[in-house]
CSV table of C-alpha atoms and ligand atoms in Angstrom, one decimal:
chain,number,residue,atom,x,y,z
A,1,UNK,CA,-12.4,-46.2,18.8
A,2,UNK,CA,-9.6,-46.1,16.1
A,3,UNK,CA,-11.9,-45.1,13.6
A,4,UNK,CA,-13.5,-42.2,15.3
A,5,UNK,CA,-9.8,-40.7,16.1
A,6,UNK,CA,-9.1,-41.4,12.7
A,7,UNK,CA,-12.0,-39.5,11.0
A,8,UNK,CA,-11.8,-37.0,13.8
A,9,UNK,CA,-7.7,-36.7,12.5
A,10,UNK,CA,-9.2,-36.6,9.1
A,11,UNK,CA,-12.0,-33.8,9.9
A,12,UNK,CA,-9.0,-31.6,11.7
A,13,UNK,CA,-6.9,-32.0,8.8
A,14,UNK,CA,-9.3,-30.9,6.2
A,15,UNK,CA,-10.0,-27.9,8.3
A,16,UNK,CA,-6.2,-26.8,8.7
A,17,UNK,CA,-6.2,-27.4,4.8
A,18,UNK,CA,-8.9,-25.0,4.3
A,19,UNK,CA,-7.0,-22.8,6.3
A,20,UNK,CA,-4.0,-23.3,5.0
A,21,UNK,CA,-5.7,-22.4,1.4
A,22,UNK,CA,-7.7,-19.3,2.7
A,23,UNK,CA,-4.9,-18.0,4.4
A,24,UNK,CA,-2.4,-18.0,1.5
A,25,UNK,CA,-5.1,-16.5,-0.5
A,26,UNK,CA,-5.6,-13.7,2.5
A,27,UNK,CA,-1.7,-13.3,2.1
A,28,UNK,CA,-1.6,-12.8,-1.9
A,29,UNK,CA,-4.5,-10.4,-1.6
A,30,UNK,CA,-2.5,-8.4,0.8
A,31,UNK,CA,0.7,-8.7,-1.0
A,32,UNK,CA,-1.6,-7.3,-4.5
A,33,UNK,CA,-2.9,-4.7,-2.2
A,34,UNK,CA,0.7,-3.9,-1.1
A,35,UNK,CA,1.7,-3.0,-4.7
A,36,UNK,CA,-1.7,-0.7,-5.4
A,37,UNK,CA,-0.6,1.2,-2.0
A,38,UNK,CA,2.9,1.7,-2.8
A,39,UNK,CA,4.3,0.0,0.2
A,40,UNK,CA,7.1,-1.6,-1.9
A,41,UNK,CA,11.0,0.0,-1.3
A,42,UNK,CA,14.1,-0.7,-2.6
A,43,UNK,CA,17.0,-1.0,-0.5
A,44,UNK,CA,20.4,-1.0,-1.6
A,45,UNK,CA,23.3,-2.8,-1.1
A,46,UNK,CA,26.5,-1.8,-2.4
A,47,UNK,CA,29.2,-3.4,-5.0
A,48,UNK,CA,33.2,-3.2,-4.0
A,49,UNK,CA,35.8,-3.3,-6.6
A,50,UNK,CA,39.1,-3.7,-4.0
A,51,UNK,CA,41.7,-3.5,-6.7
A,52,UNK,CA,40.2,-0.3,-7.6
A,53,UNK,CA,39.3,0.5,-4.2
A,54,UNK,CA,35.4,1.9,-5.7
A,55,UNK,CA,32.1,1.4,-5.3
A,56,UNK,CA,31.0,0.2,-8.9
A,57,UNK,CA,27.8,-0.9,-8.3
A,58,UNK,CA,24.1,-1.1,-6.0
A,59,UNK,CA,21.8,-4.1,-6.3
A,60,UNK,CA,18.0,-3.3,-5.9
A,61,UNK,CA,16.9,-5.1,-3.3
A,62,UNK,CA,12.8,-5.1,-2.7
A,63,UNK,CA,11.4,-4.7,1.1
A,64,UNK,CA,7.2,-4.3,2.0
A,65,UNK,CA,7.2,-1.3,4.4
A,66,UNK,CA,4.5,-2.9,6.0
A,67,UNK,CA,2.2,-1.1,8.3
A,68,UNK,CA,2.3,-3.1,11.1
A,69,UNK,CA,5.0,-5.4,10.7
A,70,UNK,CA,7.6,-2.9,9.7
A,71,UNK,CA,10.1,-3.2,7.1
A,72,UNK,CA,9.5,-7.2,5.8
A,73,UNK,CA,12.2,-8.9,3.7
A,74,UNK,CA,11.3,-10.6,-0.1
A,75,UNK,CA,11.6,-13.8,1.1
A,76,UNK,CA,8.8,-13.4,3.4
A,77,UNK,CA,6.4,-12.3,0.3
A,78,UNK,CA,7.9,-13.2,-3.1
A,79,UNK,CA,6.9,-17.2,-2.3
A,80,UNK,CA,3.8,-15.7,-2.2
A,81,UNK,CA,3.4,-14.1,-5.7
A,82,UNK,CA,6.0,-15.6,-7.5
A,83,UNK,CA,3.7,-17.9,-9.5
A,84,UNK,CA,0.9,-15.6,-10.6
A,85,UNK,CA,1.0,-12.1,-12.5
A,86,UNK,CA,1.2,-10.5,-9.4
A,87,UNK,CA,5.4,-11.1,-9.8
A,88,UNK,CA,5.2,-9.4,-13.6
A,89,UNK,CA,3.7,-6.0,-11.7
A,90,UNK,CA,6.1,-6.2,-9.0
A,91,UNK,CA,9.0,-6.7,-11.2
A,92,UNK,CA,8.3,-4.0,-13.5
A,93,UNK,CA,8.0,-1.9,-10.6
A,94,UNK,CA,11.2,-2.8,-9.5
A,95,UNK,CA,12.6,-1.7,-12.8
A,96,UNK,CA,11.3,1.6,-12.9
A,97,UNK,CA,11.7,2.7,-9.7
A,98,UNK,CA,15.7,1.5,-9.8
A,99,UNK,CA,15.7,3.2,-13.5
A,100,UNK,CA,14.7,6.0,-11.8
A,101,UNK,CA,16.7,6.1,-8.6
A,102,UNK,CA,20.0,6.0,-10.7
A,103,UNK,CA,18.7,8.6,-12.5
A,104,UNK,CA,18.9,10.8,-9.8
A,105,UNK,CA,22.3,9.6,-8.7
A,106,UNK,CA,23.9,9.8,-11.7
A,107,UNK,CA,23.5,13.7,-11.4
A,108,UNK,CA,25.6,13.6,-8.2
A,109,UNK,CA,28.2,12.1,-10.6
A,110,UNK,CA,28.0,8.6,-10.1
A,111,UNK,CA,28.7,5.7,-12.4
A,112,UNK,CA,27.2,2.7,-10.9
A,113,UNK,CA,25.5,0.0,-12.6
A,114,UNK,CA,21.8,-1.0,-11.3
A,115,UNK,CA,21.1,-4.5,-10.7
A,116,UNK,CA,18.1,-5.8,-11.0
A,117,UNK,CA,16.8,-9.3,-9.6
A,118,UNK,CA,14.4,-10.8,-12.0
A,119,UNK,CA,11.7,-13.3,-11.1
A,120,UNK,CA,11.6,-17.0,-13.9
A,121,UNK,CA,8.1,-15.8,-14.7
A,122,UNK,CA,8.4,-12.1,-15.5
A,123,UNK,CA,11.8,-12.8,-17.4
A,124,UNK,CA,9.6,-16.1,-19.5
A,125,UNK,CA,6.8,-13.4,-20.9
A,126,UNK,CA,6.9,-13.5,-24.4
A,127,UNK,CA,6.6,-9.4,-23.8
A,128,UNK,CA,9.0,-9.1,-21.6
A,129,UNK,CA,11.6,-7.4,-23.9
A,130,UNK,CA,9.2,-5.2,-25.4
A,131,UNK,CA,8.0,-4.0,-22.0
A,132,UNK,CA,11.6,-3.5,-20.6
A,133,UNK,CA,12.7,-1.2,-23.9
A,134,UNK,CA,9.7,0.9,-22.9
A,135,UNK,CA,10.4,1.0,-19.5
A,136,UNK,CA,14.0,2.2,-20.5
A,137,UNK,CA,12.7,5.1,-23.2
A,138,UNK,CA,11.0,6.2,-19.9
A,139,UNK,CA,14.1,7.1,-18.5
A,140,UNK,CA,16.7,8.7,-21.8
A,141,UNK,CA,19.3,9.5,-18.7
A,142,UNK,CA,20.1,5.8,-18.3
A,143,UNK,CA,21.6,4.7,-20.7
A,144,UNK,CA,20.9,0.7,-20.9
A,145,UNK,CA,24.7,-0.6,-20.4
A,146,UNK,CA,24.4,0.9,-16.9
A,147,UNK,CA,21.4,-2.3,-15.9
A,148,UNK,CA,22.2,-5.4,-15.0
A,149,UNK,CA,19.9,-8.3,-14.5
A,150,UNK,CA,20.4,-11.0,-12.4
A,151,UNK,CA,19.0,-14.4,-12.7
A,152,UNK,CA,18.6,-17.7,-11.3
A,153,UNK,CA,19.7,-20.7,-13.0
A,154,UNK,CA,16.7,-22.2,-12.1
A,155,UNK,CA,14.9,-19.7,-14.6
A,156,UNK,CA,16.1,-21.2,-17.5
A,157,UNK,CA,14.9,-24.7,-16.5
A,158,UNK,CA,12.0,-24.9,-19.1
A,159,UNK,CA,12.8,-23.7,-21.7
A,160,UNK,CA,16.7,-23.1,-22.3
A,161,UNK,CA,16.5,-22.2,-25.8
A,162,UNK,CA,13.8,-19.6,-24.9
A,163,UNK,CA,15.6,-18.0,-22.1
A,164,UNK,CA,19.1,-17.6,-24.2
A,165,UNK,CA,17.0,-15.6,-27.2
A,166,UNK,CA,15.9,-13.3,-24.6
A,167,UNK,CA,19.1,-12.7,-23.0
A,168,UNK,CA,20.4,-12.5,-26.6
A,169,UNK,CA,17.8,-9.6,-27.4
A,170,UNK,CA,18.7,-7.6,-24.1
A,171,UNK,CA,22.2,-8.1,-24.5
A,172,UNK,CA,21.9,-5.9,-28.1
A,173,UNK,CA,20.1,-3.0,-26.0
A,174,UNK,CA,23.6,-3.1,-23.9
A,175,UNK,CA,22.0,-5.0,-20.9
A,176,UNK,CA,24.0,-7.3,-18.7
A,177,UNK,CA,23.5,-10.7,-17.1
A,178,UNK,CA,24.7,-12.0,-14.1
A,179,UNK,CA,24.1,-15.4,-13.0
A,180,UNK,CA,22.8,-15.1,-9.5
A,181,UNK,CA,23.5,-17.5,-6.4
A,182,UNK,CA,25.8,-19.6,-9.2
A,183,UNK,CA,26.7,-23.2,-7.8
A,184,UNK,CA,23.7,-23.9,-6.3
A,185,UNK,CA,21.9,-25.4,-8.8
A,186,UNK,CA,21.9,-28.7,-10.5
A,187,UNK,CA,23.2,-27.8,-14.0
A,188,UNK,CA,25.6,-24.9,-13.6
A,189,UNK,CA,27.9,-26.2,-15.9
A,190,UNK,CA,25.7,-27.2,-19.2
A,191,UNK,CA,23.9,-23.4,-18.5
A,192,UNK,CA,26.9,-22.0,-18.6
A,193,UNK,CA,28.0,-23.9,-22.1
A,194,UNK,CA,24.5,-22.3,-23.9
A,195,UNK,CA,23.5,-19.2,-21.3
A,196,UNK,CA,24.7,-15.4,-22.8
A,197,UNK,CA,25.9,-15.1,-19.6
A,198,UNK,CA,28.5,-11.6,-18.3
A,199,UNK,CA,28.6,-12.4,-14.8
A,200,UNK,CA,28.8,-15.4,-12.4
A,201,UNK,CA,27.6,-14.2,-9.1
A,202,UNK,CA,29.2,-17.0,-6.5
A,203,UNK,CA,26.5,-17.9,-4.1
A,204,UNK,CA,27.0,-16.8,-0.3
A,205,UNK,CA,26.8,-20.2,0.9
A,206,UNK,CA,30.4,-21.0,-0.5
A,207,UNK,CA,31.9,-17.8,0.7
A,208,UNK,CA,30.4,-17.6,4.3
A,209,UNK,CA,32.4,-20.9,4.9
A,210,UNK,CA,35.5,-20.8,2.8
A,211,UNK,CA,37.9,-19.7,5.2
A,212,UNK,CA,37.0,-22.7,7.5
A,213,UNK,CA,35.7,-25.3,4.6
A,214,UNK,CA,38.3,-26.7,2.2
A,215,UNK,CA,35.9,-27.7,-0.1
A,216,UNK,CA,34.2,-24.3,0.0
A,217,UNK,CA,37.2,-22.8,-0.6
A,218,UNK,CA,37.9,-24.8,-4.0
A,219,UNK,CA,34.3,-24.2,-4.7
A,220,UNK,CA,34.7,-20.7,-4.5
A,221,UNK,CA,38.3,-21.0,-6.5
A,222,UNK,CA,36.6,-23.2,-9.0
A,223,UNK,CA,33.9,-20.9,-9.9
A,224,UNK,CA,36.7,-17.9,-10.0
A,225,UNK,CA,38.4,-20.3,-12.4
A,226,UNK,CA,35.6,-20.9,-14.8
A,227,UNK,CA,34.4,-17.0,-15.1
A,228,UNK,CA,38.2,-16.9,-16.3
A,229,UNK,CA,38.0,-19.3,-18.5
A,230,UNK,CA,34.6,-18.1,-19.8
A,231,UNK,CA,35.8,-14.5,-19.7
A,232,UNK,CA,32.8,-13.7,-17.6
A,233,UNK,CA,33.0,-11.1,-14.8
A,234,UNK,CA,33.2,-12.4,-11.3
A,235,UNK,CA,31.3,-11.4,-8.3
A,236,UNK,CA,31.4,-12.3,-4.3
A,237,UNK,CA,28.1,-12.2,-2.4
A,238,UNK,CA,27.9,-12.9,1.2
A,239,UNK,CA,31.6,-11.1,1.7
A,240,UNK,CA,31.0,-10.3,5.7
A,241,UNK,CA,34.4,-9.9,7.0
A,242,UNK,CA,37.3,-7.8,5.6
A,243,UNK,CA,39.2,-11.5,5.7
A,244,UNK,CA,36.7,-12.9,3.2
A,245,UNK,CA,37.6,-10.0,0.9
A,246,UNK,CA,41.2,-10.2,0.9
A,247,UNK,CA,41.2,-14.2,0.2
A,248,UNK,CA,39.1,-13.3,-2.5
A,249,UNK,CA,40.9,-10.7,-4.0
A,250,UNK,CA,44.5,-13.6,-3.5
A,251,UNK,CA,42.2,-15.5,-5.4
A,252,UNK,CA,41.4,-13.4,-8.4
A,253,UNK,CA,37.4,-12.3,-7.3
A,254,UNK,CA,38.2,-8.4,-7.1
A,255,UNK,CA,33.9,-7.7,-6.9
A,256,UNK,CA,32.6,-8.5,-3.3
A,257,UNK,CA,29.1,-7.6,-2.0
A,258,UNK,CA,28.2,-7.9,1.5
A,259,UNK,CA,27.6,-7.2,5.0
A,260,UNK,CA,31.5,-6.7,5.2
A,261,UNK,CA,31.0,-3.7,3.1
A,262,UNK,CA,27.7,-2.3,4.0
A,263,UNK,CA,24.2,-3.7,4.5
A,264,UNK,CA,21.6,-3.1,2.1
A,265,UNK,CA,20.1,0.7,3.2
A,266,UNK,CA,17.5,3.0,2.2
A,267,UNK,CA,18.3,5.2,-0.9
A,268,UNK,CA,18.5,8.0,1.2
A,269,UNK,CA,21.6,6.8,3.0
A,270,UNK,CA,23.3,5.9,0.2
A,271,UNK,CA,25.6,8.8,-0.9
A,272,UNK,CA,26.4,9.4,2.7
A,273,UNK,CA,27.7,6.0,2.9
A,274,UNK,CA,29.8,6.0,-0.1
A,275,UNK,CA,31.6,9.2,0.9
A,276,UNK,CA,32.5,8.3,4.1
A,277,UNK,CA,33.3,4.9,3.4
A,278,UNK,CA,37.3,3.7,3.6
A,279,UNK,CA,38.8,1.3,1.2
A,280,UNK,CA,41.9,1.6,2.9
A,281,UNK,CA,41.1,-1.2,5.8
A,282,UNK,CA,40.3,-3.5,3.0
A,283,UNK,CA,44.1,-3.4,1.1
A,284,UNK,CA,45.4,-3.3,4.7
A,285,UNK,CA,44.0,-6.7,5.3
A,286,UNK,CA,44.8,-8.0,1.7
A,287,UNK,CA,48.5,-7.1,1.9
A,288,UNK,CA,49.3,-8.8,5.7
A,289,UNK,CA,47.7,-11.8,4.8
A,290,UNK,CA,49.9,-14.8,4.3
A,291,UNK,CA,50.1,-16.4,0.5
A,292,UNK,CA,48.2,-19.3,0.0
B,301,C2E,P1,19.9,-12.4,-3.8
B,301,C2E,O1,19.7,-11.6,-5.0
B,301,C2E,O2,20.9,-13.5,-3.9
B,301,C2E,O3,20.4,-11.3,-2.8
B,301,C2E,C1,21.3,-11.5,-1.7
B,301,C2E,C2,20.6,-11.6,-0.4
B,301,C2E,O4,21.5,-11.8,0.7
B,301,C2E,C3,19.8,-10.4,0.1
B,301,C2E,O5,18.7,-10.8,0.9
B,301,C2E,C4,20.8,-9.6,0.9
B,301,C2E,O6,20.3,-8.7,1.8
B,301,C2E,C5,21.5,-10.8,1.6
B,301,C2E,N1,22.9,-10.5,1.9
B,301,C2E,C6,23.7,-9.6,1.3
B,301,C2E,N2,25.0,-9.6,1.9
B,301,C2E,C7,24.9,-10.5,2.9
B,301,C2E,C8,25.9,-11.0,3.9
B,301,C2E,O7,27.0,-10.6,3.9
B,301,C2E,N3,25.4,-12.0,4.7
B,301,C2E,C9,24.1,-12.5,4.7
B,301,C2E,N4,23.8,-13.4,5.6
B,301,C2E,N5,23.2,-12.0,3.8
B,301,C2E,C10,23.6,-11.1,2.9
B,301,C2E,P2,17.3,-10.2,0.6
B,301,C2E,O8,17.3,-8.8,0.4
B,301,C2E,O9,16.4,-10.7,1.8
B,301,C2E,O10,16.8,-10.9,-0.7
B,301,C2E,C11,16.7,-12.3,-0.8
B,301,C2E,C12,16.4,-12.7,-2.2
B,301,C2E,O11,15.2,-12.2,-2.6
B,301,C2E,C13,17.4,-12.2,-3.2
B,301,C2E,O12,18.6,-13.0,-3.2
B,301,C2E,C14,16.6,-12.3,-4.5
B,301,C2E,O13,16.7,-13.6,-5.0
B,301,C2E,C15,15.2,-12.0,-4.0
B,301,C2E,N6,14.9,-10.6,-4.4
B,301,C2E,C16,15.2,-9.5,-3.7
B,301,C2E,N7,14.7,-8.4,-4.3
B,301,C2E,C17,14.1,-8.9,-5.4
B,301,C2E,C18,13.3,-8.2,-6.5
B,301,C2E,O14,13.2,-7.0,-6.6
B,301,C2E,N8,12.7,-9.0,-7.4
B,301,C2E,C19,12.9,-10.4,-7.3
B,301,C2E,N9,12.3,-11.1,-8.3
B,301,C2E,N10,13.6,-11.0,-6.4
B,301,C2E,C20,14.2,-10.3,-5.4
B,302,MG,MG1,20.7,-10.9,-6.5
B,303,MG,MG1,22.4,-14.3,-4.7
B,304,MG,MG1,19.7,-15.6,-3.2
């Protein structure tokens, strides 16, 4: 009797296997498909600079305007893809379409600076700078100090020495770095001693809690204190309330991003937002709260 249930378990579990493997290959199909039909968007999410009381900044952020499913978020399809080339195509997408979408803000008299996230294995290819510099000719109105990259940590796990020559190389074309989602790794500190880095983008995790978390609180302050120390630009993600920003601002992080200042949105929305949006409710909040 045991054995029966158990080759019967085994049997069931071989099937959901298959499953499991034709079903992921359904999904990276559809997600190659996705590309080829041009269902990819960018929305855009804002950049706050409260002491200066501007917006200096969008991050590209990708969505699948999916058929049937609607408007579906990159974690839901980047897991997918991010292992195969599928994540080189999508990425250099991404580029261009940003490129070009500044392009055509920067005529309504803009000065933002595009970010850009970039997957481990697109950023690894050993073209990967030659591909970006001809992506950039494609566009003369940009010129390259106004795109930033953002990366994981986690990308430079193989091969360190790799990953710093081709910041290195960007960096001379006038190309930024920020180090996204920065504290969440395992090895901040020794990537920080031999990464190129500009920008240390402090990962929403800390900020969410640190008005309630001591420790996310020093977290937060500590990773303000090393940028200093570094002389590396600072940025907030995750800034949801207008509380968040002031304590932020008290402790030296001027840059927040979040739902506090906008959502990500549609490109279309996006000069409507930024002229109607007030700075004032941010300083308001700053100044009446107490010192710490
Ligand atoms: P990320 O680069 O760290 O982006 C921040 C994520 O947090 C975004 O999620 C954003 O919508 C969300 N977010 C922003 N402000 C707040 C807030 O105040 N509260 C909360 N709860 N969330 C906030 P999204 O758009 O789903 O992107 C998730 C991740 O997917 C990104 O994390 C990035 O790692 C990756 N990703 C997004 N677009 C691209 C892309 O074009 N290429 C690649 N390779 N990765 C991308
Ligand atoms: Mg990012
Ligand atoms: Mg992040
Ligand atoms: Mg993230």
């Amino acid at each position: 009797q045991a054995k029966i249930t158990g080759r019967n378990r085994h049997h069931f579990f071989d099937a959901d296997l298959d499953e499991q493997v034709r079903t992921h290959h359904n999904r990276r199909t559809e997600v190659r498909a996705a590309v080829r039909a041009n269902e990819l968007v960018l929305y855009y999410q804002p950049k706050l600079d409260m002491r200066k009381g501007r917006i200096v900044g969008m991050e590209a952020l990708l969505r699948w305007n999916h058929p049937l499913r609607g408007i579906v978020g990159p974690m839901d399809f980047l897991p997918i893809v991010e292992h195969t080339d599928v994540i080189v195509d999508i990425g250099e997408w991404v580029l261009r379409e940003a490129l070009r979408q500044l392009q055509s803000w920067r005529a309504f008299d803009t000065d933002w600076v595009i970010s850009v996230n970039i997957a481990a294995r697109h950023f690894q290819r050993h073209d990967f700078v030659e591909r970006l510099k001809m992506i950039l000719a494609e566009f003369p109105e940009v010129p390259p100090h106004m795109l930033e990259l953002e990366i994981l940590e986690s990308s430079a796990l193989s091969d360190i020495s790799h990953v710093r020559s081709i910041m290195l190389d960007c960096q001379a074309l006038g190309i930024s770095f920020a180090l996204d989602d920065f504290g969440t790794g395992y090895s901040s500190m020794s990537y920080l001693k031999r990464l190129p880095a500009d920008i240390l983008k402090i990962d929403q995790s800390f900020v969410r809690n640190m008005l309630v978390d001591r420790d996310d609180l020093h977290l937060v302050s500590a990773v303000i204190g090393l940028a200093r120390s570094f002389g590396l630009g600072v940025i907030a993600e995750g800034v949801e309330t207008i509380e968040h920003g002031a304590m932020l601002m008290r402790l030296g992080c001027d840059l927040v991003q979040g739902y506090g200042v906008a959502r990500p949105m549609p490109a279309d929305e996006v000069l409507s937002w930024v002229a109607s949006f007030d700075t004032a409710k941010v300083w308001q909040a700053a100044a009446s709260l107490p010192p710490i």
